[in-house]
Structure formats: C-alpha cells, structure tokens
Short mmCIF file of C-alpha atoms in Angstrom, two decimals:
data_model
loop_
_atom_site.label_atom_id
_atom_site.label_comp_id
_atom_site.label_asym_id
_atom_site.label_seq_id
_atom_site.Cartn_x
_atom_site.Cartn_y
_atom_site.Cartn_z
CA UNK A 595 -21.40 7.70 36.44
CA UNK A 596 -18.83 4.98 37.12
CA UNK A 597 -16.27 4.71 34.47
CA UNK A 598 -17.75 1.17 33.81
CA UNK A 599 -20.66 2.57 32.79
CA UNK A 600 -19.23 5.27 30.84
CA UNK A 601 -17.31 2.97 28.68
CA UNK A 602 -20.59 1.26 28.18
CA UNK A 603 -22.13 4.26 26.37
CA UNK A 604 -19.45 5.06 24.29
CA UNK A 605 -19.67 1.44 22.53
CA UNK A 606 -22.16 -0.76 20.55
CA UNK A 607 -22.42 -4.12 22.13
CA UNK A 608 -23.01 -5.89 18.78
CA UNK A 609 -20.55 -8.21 20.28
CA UNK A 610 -19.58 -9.45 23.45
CA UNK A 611 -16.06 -8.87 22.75
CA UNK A 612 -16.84 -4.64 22.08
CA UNK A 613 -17.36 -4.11 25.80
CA UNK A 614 -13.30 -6.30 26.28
CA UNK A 615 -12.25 -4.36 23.57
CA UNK A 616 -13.10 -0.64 24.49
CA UNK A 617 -11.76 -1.73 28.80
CA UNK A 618 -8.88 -2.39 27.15
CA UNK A 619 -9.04 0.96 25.14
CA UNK A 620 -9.65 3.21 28.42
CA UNK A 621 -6.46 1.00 30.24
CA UNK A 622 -4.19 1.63 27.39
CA UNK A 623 -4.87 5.24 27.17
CA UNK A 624 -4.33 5.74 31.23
CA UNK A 625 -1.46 3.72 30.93
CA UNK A 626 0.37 5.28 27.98
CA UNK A 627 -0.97 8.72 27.98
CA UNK A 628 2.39 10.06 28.10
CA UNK A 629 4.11 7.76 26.22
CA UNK A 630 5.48 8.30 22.67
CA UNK A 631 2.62 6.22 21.00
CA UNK A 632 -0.25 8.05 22.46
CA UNK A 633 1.61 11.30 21.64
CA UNK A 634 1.93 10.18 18.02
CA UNK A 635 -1.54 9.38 17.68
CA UNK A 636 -2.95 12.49 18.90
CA UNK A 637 -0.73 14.18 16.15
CA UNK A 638 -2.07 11.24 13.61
CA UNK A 639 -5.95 12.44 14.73
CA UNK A 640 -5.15 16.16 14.69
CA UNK A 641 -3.61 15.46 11.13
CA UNK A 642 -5.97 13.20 9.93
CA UNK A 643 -9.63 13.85 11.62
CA UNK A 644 -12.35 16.21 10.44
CA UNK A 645 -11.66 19.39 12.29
CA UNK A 646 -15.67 19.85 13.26
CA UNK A 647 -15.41 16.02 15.03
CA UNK A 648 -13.04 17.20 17.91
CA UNK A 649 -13.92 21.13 17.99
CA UNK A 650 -14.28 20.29 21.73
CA UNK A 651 -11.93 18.31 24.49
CA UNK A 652 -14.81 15.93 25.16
CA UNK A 653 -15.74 15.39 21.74
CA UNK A 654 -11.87 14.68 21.15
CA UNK A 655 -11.33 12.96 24.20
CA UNK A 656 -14.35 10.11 22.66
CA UNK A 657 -12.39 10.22 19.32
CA UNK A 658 -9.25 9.65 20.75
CA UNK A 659 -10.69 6.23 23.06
CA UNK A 660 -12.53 4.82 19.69
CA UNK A 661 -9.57 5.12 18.00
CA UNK A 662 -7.43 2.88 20.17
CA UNK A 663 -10.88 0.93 20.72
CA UNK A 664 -10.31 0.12 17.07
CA UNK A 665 -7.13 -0.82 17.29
CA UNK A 666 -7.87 -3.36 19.66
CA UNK A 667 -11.40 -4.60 18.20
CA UNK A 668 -10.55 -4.31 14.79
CA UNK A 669 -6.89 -3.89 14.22
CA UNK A 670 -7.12 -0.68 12.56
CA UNK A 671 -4.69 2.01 12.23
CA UNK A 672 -5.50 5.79 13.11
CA UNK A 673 -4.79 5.93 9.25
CA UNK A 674 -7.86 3.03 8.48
CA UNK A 675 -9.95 4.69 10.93
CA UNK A 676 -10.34 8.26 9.53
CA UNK A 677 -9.69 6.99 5.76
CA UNK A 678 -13.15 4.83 6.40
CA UNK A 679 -14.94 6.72 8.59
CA UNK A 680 -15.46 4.15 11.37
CA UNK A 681 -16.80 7.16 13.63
CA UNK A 682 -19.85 6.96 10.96
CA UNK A 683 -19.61 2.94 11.35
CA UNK A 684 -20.94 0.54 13.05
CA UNK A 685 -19.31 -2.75 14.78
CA UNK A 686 -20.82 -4.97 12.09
CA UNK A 687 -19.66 -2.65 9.13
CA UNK A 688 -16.06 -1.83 10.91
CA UNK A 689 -15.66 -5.74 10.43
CA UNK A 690 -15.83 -5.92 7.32
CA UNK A 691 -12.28 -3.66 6.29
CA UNK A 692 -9.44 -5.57 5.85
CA UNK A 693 -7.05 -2.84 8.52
CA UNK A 694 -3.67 -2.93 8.75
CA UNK A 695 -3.10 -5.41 10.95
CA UNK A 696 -6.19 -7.99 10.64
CA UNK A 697 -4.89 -7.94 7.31
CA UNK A 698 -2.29 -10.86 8.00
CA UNK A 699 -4.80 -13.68 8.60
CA UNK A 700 -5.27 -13.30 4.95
CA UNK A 701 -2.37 -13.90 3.78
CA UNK A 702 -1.33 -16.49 5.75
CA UNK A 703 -4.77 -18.70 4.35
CA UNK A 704 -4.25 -17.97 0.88
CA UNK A 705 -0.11 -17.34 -0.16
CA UNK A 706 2.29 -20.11 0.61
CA UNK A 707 4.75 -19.16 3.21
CA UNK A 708 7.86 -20.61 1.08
CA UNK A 709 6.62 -19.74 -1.91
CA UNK A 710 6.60 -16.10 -0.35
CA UNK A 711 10.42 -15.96 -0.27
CA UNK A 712 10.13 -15.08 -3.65
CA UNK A 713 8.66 -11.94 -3.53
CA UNK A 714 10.58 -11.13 -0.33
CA UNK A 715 14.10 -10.27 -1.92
CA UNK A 716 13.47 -8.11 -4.90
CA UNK A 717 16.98 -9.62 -6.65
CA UNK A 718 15.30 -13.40 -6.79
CA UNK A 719 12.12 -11.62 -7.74
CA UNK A 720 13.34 -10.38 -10.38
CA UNK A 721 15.31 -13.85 -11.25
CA UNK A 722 11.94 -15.60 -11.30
CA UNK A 723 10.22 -12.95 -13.42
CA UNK A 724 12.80 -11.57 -15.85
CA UNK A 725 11.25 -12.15 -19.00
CA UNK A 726 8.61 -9.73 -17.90
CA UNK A 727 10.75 -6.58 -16.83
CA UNK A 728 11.42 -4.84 -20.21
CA UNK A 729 15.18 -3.68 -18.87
CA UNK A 730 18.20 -4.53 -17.62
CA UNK A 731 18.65 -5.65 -13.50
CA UNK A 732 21.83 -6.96 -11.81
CA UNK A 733 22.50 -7.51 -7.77
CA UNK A 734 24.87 -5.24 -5.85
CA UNK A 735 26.70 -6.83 -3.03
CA UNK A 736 29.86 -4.80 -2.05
CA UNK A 737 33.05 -4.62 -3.74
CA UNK A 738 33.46 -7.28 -6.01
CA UNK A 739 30.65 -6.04 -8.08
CA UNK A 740 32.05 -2.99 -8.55
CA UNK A 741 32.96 -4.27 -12.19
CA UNK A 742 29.14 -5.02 -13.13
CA UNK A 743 28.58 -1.43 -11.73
CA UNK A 744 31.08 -0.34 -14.09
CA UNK A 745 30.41 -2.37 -17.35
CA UNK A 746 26.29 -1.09 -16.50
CA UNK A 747 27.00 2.10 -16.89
CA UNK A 748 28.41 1.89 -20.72
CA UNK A 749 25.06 0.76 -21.06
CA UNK A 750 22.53 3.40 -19.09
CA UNK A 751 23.11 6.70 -17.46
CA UNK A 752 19.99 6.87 -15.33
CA UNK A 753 19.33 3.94 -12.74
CA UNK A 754 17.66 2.98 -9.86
CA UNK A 755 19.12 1.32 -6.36
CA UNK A 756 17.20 -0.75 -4.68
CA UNK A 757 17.49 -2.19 -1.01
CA UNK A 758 16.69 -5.95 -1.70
CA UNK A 759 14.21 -6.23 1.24
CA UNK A 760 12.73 -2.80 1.04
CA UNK A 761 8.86 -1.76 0.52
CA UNK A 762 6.79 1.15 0.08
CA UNK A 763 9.53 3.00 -2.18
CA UNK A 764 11.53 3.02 1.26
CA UNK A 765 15.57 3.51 0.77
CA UNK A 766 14.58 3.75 -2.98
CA UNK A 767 17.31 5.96 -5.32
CA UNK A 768 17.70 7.77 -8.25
CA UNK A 769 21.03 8.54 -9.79
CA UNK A 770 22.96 9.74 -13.36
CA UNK A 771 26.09 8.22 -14.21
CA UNK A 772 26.43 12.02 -15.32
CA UNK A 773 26.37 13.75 -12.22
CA UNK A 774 29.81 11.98 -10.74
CA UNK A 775 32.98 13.68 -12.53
CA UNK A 776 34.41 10.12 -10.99
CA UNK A 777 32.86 6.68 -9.80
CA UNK A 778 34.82 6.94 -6.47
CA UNK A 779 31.52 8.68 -4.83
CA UNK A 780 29.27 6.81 -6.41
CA UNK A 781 31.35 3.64 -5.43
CA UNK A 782 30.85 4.88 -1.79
CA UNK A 783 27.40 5.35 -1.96
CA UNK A 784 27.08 1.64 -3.29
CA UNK A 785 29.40 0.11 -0.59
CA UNK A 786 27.12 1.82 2.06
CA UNK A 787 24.05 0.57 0.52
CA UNK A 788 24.32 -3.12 1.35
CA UNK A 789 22.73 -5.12 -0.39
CA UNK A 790 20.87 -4.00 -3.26
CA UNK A 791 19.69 -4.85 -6.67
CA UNK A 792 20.26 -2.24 -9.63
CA UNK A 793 17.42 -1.57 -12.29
CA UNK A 794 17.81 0.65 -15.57
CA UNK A 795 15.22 3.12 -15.21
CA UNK A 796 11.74 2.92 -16.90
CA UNK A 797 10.98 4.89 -19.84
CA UNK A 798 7.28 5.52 -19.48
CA UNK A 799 4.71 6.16 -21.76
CA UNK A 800 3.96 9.95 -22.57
CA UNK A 801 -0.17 9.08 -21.68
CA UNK A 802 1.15 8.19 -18.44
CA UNK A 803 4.04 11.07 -18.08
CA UNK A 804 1.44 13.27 -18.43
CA UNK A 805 0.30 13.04 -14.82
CA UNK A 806 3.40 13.87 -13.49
CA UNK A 807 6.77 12.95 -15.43
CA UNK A 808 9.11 12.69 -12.51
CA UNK A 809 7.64 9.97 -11.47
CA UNK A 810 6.95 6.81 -12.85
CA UNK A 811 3.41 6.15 -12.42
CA UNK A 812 2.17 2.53 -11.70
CA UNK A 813 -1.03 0.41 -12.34
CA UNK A 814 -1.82 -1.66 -9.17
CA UNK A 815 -3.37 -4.73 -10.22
CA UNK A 816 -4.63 -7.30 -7.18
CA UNK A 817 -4.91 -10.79 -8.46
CA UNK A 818 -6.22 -13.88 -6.26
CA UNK A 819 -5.89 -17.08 -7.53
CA UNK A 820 -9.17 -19.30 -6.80
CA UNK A 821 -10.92 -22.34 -7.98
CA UNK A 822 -12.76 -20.64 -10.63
CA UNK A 823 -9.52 -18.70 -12.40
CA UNK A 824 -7.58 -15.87 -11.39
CA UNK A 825 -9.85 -13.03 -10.58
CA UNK A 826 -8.57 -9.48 -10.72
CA UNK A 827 -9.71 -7.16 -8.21
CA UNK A 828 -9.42 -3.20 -7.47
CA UNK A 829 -7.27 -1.96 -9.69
CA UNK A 830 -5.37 1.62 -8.92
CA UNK A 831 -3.03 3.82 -10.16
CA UNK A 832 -0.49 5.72 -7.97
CA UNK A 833 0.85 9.10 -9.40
CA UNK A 834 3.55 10.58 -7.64
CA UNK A 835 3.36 14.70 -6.82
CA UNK A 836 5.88 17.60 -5.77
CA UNK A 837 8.54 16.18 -8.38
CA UNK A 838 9.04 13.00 -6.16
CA UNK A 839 10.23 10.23 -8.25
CA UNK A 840 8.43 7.40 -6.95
CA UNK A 841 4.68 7.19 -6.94
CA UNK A 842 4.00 5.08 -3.36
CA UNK A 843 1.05 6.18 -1.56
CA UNK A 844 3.27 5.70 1.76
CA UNK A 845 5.67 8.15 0.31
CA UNK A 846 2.98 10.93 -0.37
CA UNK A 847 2.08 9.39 -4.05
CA UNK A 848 -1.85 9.63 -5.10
CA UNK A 849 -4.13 7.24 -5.60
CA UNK A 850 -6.66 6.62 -8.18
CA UNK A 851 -8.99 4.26 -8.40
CA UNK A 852 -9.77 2.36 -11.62
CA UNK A 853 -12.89 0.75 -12.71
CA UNK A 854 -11.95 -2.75 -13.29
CA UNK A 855 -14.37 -3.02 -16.61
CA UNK A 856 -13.45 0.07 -18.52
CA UNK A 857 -10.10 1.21 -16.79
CA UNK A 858 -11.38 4.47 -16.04
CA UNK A 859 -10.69 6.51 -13.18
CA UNK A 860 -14.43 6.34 -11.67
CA UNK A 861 -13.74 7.50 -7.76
CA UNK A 862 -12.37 10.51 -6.53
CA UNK A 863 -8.43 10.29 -5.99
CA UNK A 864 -6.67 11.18 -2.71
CA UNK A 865 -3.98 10.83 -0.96
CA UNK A 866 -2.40 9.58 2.87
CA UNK A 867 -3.46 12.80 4.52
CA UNK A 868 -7.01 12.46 3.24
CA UNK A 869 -6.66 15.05 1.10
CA UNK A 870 -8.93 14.65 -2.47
CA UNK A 871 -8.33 15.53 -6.09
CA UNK A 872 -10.16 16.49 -9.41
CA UNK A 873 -7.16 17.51 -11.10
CA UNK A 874 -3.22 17.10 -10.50
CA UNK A 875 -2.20 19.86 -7.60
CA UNK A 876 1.06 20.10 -9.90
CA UNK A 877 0.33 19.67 -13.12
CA UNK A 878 -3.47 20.40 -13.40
CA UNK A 879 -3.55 16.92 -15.40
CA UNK A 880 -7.56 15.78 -15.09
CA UNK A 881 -7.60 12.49 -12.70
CA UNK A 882 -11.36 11.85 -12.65
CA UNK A 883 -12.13 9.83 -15.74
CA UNK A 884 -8.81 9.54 -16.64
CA UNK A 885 -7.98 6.31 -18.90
CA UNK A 886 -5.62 3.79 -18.55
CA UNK A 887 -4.10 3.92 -21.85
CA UNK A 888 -3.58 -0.36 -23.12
CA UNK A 889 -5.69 -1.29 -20.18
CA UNK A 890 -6.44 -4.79 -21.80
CA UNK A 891 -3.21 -5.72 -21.76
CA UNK A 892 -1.80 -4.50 -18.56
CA UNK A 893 -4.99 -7.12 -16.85
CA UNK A 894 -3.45 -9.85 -19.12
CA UNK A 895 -0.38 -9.23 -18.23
CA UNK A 896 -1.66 -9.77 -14.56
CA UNK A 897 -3.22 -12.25 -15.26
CA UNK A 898 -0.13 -14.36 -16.55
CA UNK A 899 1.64 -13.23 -13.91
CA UNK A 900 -0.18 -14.74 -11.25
CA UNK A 901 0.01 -17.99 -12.89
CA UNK A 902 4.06 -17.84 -12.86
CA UNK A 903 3.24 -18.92 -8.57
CA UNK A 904 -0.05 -20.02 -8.23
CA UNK A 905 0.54 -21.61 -5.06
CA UNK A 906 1.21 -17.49 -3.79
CA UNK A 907 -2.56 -16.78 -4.40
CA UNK A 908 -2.80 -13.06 -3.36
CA UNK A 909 -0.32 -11.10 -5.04
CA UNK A 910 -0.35 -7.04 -6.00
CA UNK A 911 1.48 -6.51 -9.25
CA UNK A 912 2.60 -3.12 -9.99
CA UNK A 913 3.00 -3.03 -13.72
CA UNK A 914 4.62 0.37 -15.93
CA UNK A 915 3.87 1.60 -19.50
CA UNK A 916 6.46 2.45 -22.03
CA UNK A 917 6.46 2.58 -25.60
CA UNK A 918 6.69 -0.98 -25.82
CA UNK A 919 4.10 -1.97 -23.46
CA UNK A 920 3.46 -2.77 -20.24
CA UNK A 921 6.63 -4.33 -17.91
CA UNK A 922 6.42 -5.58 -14.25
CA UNK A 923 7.87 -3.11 -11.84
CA UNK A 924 7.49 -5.51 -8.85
CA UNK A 925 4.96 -8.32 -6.92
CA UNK A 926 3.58 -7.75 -3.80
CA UNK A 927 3.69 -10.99 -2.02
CA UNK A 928 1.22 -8.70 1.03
CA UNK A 929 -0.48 -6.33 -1.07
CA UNK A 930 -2.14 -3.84 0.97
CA UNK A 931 -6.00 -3.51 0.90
CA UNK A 932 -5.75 0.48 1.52
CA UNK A 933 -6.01 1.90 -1.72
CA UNK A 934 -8.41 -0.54 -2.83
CA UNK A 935 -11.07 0.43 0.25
CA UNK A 936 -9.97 4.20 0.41
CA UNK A 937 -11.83 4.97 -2.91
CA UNK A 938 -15.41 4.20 -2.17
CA UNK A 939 -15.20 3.09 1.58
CA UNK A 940 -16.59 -0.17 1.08
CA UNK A 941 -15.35 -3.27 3.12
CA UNK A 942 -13.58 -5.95 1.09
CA UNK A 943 -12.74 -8.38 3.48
CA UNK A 944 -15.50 -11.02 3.37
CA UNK A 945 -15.54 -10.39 -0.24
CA UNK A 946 -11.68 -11.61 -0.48
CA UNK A 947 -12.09 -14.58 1.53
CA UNK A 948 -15.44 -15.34 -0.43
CA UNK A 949 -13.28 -15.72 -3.43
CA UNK A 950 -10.78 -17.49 -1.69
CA UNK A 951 -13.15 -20.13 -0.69
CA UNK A 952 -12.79 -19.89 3.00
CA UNK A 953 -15.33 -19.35 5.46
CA UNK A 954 -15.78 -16.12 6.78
CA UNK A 955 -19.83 -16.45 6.64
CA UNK A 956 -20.04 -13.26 9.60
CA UNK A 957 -18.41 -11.32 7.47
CA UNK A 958 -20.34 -9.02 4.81
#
C-alpha cells in the first residue's frame, strides 16, 4: 500500500481539507523526527495517553501521526488532544473545541485590541480596577522605589511579586519581610526582578483554606459581553496541591468544575497530567459536591466587572474569598477555554461565538 493510500485510511474525509491536513502530518513527522519538538511530544503522549492506546509500535506510531494531524487540522495541543479524547472523536466533533491555538480567532472578534492593553500589564490592571482588590498594590521599577518597598513593609509582612507581563502564575513569588535579618537581599532580589508590581497577600476564607491553605484558591468566572447582557459561562475553581502557593492549572493546580446554577462542584476534578480526583491527594478535603461558599456574590461581582470594559467582551476573572468577601485577583484579557472543556468534554466553541453573535453556523 502506497503511503498515499495509507494516510487515506488513517483519516475521516469529512472534509476536504482532512486528507491536506494529515499529508502535512506524515511530512512533518519525516521531517522532524529527530528534532526537539517531535522528541517532546512523544514524551507529552507517553505522559499523557492511555497506556492500553499505544501498547504496540503501530498502534503508537497512528497515535503519534493524529496527534500532529490535529495540530494541523484543528490547532490542538498534545495536551487538548488526550484531555478530549479526539482519538474517540470525530472531524465534525474535534471542531467544535476551542484548542490552544484556534483559540485566537476568538478573541480577536470579540475583545478590543487597545482596550486589551489593559489587562496586559498587571500594574495598569490593577490601576483600572482598584476599588475591587480588597488590599494594598504598588509598582516596582528598580531603585528608586526602594522607599515604597520600605514604607510597605511597616504595613504587611507577607507579599507577593509579580512580573507585570507574566501569566499562568509564571515568575510568581512569595516572601516574609521576616525571613531577611536585613533588606539588602531582599533589595537584590527586587532589582533583579524588573519590573514588577507588589500585592499584600490575600487572606482567604477558612471554607476555601480548607482545600489546601498554602494556596490561595481562586473562582474562575468567564464572562462575555453580548447583546442580550453579560452572560457568565463555566465557572471553575483551581486548588493548588503539594504545598504550592499558587493554584494555576499550568503550574500543577486542580481544577474543579462548578455548576453555574448552584455553585456546586458537579464534574469530576483533575488536573494537567489527566490525573482525576474525589477527594484532595493532600488534604483528603471532599472536591465532588463541594460548595462555593457566597457564590451569589462572587457571579455579581463578575458581572460588574465585565461592565468596567465592555468593549473587552471575553474576559476570565479570577476572583478570592476572605472574610470580607470576594476581591479580584486578576482579568484575563485571553482566558483559556481548557478548564472549562476538560470537565465534561463537551465542545464550546460554536456555543461562544453563538453568544457572541457571529457566525460560525458549521460549528455545533
């Protein structure tokens, strides 16, 4: 059989763009099968894939192909394709995931590109939204604010340093006044930062410290602003685990699904390596039907929110609990659709642009 032909049986041809899509697949893969890519996505399908799909070389070998395939067809990470099972999909029902890089299109329909800028720098973020953040925030931009550093700490031992541009919890961290016997290392560690923005840390609830109190664990709520109101969609919280202080799922946090009407935990939570949970692996706190303590308000709170830009239509708000209800941690200007697809492994990409009011009509 002529490879041709072979690549003809290995794909659907729902569309006429499959057949372009998986030649492109079986190039890449010749191509690049040495490469660093192709090595780091065998490790991503030997991490990530069901061990009984690729108990074979030929059964791996056809894994391997519709994974790139899917890269190309549907813009889908090794990550989207295991987390969704598009080897149990078909071409029709592949296109309906947002992925992690069809994603964009999105975005760029519904958010205004200048209006974006705000949610882009955490420091005029966190100008536009103040009112909302419950705690103290100042920018950190080398030595002359050394002084604010200074006068901030009379105030609050524990803090957080943020990179202005960062996402995903990346170059987030945690320090104590406490733990310098002088400022001259800590002054260091500022100076080397760059650019930054310092928060006083949250103080969260004890409902919510009860999943895991390193951490503090957010409430992900999606809001897209349409004709009609702003609708909230897919809520989730992210708990962190193994005493990590930050909760991101891209830093190994784990994510629960809420049920937008009752704020109850109603799917089964996981995490980035596919792994699923009942209960807490730490702390044995119960996940499934866990609820979201004040859940009311933390959707109003979104709610308003989203009207603060309405021309940025899409926006993910991660919100905290403390004793004096809920604050804004941050906006997410590109809110990932992951965690709101991972729980039930449903498509919500013609749903999204539905709402949005744009015409995605092959879409389900």
């Amino acid at each position: 059989m002529s490879n041709v032909s072979k690549i003809r049986t290995l794909f659907n041809r729902e569309n006429p763009m499959d057949f372009i899509a998986a030649v492109h697949a079986r190039r890449f893969e010749a191509k690049h099968k040495h490469k660093p890519f192709i090595q780091s996505l065998d490790n991503d399908i030997r991490r990530l894939c069901p061990p009984e799909l690729i108990d074979t070389e030929k059964k791996y070998a056809r894994i391997r192909t519709d994974v790139v395939y899917s890269i190309y067809a549907f813009g889908a990470s090794a990550l989207d394709y295991f987390a969704y099972r598009f080897y149990a999909k078909t071409y029709a029902e592949r296109r309906t995931f947002f992925t992690e890089f069809n994603r964009y299109e999105f975005y760029s329909y519904v958010n205004d590109k200048d209006a974006m800028k705000i949610f882009q720098d955490k420091y005029v973020t966190y100008r536009k939204f103040s009112k909302y953040y419950g705690r103290e925030v100042f920018a950190f931009g080398g030595a002359s604010d050394i002084t604010k550093l200074l006068d901030f700490s009379q105030r609050h031992d524990e803090f957080f340093v943020k990179p202005v541009k960062s996402s995903c919890g990346i170059g987030v961290k945690k320090y104590r006044f406490s733990d310098f016997s002088s400022l001259d290392k800590l002054t260091r560690i500022m100076l080397e930062s760059g650019r930054s923005v310092v928060e006083e840390a949250i103080v969260q609830s004890d409902e919510m410290a009860s999943l895991h109190a390193p951490s503090v664990n957010t409430l992900r709520v999606n809001t897209l602003v349409t004709d009609d109101g702003v609708k909230l969609l897919y809520p989730f919280m992210r708990v962190g685990h193994s005493n990590a202080f930050i909760d991101n799922a891209g830093s190994g946090g784990i994510i629960m699904p809420i049920d937008v009407n009752t704020g109850v935990v109603h799917l089964l939570p996981g995490d980035e390596s596919l792994h699923r949970y009942i209960v807490h692996p730490d702390t044995g706190a119960q996940l499934v039907g866990f609820k979201v303590p004040r859940f009311d308000e933390a959707m109003k709170l979104a709610a308003e929110l989203a009207s603060v830009v309405p021309s940025v239509r899409f926006v993910g708000w991660d919100l905290a609990l403390t004793d004096k209800g809920w604050v804004m941690v941050e906006g997410n200007d590109r809110a990932m659709f992951f965690c709101q697809q991972f729980g039930d492994r449903i498509g919500k990409r013609g749903e999204h642009f539905r709402l949005a009011g744009i015409d995605r009509t092959n879409l389900s």
